[in-house]
mmCIF file with all atom_site columns, C-alpha atoms in Angstrom:
data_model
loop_
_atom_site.group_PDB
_atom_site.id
_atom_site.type_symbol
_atom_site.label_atom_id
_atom_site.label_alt_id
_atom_site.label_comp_id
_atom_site.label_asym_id
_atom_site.label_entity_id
_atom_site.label_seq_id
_atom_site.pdbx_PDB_ins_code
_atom_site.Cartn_x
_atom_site.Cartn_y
_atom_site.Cartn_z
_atom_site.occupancy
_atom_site.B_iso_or_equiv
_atom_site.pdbx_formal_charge
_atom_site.auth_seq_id
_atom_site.auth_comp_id
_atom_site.auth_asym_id
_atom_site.auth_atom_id
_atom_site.pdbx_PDB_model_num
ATOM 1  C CA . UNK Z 1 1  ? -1.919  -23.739 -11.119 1.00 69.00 ? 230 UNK Z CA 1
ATOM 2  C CA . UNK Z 1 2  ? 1.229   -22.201 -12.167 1.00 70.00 ? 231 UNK Z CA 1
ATOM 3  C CA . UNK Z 1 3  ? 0.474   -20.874 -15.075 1.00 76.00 ? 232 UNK Z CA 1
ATOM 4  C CA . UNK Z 1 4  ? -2.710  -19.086 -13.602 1.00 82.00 ? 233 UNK Z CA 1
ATOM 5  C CA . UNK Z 1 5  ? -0.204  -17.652 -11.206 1.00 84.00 ? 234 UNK Z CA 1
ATOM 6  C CA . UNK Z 1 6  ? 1.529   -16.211 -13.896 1.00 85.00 ? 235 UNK Z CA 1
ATOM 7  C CA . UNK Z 1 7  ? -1.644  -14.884 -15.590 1.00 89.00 ? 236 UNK Z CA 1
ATOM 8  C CA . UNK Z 1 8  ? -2.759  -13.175 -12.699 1.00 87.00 ? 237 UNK Z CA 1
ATOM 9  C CA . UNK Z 1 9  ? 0.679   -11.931 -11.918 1.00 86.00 ? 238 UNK Z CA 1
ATOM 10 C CA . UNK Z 1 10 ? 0.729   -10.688 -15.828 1.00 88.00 ? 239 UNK Z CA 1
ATOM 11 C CA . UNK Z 1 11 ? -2.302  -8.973  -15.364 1.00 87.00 ? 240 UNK Z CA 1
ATOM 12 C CA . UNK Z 1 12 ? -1.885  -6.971  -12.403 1.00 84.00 ? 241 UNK Z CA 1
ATOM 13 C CA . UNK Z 1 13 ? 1.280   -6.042  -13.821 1.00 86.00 ? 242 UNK Z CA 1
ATOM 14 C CA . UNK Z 1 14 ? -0.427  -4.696  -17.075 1.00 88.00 ? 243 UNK Z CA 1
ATOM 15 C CA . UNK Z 1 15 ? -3.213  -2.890  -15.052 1.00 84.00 ? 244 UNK Z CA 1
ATOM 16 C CA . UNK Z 1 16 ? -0.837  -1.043  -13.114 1.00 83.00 ? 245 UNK Z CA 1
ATOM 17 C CA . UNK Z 1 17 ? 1.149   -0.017  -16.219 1.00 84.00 ? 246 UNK Z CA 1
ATOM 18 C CA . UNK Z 1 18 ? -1.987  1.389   -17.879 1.00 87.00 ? 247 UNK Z CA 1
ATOM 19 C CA . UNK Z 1 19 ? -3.968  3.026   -15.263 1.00 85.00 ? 248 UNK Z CA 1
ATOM 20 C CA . UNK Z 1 20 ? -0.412  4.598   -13.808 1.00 85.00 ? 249 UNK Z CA 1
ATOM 21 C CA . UNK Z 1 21 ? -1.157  8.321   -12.975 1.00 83.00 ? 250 UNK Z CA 1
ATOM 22 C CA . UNK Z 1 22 ? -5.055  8.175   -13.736 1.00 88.00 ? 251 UNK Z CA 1
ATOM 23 C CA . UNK Z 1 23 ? -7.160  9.915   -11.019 1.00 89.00 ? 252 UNK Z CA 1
ATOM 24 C CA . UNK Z 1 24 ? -8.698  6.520   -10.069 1.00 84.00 ? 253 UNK Z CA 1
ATOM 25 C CA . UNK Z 1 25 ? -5.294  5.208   -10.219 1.00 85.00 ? 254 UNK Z CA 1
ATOM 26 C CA . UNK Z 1 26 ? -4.383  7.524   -7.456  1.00 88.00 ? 255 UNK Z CA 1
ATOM 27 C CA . UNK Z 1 27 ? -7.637  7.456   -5.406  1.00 90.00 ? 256 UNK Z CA 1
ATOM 28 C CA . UNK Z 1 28 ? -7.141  3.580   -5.345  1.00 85.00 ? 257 UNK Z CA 1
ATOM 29 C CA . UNK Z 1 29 ? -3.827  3.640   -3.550  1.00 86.00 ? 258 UNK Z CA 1
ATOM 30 C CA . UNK Z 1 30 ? -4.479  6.562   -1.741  1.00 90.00 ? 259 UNK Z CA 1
ATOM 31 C CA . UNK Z 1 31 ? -7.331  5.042   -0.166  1.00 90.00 ? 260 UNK Z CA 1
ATOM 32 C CA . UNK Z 1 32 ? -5.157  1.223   0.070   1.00 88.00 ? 261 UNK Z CA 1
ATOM 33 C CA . UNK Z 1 33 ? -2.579  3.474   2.363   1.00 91.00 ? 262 UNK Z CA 1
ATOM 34 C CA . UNK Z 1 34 ? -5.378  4.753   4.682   1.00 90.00 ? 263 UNK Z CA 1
ATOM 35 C CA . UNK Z 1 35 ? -6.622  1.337   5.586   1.00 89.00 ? 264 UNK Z CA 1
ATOM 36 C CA . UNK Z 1 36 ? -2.584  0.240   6.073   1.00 90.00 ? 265 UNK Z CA 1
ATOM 37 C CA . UNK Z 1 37 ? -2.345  3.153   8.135   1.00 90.00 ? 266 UNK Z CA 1
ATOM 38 C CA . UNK Z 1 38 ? -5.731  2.618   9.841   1.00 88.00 ? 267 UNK Z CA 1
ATOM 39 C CA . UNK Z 1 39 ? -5.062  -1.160  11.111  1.00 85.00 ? 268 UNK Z CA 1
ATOM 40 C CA . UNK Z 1 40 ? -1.076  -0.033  11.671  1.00 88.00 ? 269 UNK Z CA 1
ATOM 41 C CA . UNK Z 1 41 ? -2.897  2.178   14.563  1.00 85.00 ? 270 UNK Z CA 1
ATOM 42 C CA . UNK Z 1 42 ? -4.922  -0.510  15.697  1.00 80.00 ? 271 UNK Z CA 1
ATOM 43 C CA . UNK Z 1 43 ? -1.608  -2.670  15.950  1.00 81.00 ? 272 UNK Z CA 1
ATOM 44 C CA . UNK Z 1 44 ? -0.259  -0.473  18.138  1.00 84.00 ? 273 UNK Z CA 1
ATOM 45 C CA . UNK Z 1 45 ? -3.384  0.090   20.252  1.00 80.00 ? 274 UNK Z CA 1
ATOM 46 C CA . UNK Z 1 46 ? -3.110  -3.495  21.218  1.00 78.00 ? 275 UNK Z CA 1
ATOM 47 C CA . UNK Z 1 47 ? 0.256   -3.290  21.474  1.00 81.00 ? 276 UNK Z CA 1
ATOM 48 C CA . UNK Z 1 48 ? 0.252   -0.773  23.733  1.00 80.00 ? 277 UNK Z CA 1
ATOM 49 C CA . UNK Z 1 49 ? -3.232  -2.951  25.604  1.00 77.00 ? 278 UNK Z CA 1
ATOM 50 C CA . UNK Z 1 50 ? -0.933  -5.890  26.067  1.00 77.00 ? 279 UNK Z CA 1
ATOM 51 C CA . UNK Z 1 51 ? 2.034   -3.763  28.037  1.00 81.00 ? 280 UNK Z CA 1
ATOM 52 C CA . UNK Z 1 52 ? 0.107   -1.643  30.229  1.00 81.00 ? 281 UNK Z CA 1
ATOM 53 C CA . UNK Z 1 53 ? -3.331  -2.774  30.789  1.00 77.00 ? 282 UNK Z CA 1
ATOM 54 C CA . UNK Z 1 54 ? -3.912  -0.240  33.815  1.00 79.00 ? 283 UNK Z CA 1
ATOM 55 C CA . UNK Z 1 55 ? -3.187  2.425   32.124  1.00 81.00 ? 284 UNK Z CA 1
ATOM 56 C CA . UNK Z 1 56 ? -4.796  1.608   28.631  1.00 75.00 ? 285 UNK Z CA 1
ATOM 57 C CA . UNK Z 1 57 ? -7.953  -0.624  29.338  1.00 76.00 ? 286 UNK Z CA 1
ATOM 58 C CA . UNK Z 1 58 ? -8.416  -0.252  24.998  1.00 71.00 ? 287 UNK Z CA 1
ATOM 59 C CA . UNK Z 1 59 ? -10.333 -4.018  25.778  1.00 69.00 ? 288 UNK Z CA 1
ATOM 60 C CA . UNK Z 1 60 ? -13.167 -1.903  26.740  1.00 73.00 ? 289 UNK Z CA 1
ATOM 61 C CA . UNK Z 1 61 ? -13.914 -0.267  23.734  1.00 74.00 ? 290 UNK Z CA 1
ATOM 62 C CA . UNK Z 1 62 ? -12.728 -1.996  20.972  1.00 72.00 ? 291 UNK Z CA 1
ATOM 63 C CA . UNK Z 1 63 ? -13.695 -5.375  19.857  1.00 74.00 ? 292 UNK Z CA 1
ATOM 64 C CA . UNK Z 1 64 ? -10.709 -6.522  18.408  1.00 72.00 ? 293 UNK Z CA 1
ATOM 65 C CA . UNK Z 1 65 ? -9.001  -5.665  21.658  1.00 71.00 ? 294 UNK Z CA 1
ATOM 66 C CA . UNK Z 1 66 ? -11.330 -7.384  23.772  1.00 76.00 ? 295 UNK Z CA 1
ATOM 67 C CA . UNK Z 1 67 ? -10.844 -10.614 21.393  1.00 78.00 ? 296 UNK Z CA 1
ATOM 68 C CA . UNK Z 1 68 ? -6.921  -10.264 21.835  1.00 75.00 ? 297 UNK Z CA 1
ATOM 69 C CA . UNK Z 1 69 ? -7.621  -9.507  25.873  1.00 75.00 ? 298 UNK Z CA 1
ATOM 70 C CA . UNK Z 1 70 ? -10.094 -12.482 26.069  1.00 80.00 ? 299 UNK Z CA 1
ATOM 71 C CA . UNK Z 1 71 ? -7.864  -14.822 24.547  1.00 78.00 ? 300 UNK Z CA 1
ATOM 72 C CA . UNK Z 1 72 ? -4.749  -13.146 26.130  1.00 76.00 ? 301 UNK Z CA 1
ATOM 73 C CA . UNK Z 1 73 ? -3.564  -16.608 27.586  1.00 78.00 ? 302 UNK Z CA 1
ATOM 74 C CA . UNK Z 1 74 ? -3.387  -18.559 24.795  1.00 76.00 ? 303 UNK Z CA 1
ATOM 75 C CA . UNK Z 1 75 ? -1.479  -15.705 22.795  1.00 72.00 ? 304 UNK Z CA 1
ATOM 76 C CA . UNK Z 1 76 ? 0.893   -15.193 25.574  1.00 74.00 ? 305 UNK Z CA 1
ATOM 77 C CA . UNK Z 1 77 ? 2.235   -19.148 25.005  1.00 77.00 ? 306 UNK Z CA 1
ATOM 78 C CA . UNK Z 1 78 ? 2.161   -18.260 21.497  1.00 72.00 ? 307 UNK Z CA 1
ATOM 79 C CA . UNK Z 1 79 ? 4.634   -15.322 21.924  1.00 73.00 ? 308 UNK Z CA 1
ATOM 80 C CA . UNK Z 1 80 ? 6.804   -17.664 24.439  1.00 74.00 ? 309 UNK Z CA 1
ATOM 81 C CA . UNK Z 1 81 ? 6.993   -20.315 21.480  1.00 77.00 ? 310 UNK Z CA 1
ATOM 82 C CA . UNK Z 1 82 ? 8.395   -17.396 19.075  1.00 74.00 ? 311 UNK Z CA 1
ATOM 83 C CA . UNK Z 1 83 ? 10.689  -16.284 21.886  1.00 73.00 ? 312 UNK Z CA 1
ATOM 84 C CA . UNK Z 1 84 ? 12.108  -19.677 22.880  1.00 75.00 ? 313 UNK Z CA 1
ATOM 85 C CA . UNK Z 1 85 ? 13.010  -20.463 19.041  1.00 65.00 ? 314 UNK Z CA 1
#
């Protein structure tokens, strides 16, 4: 198991060395920062859901916020667990 660690490890390593300032090179991690900064944004939505619900009702219109607002309880003890410790 180790060692195929290492071989993937070795190989993304070497792909990144040789396709280093290659258009698709580029395109690939310009796109990998969009979908970062895409889901950062939908973090913060929810975020934003869970402190003022009034004002931003984001549970109606998003699915992943109505998941999170569904299950709202249950993630609420969650965050109490992480608080206490």
């Amino acid at each position: 198991m180790l060692f195929k660690i290492k071989t993937f490890l070795y190989d993304a390593i070497k792909h990144i060395v040789e396709e280093n300032g290659t258009l698709s090179y580029r395109l690939l991690h310009s796109v990998d920062f969009l979908f970062c900064f895409y889901w950062l944004i939908r973090v913060l939505f929810l975020l934003l859901m869970f402190l003022d619900p009034e004002r931003f009702p984001l549970y109606r219109y998003d699915y992943a916020s109505l998941y999170f607002w569904n299950h709202r309880n249950i993630l609420n003890k969650f965050f109490m667990i992480i608080q206490i410790e």
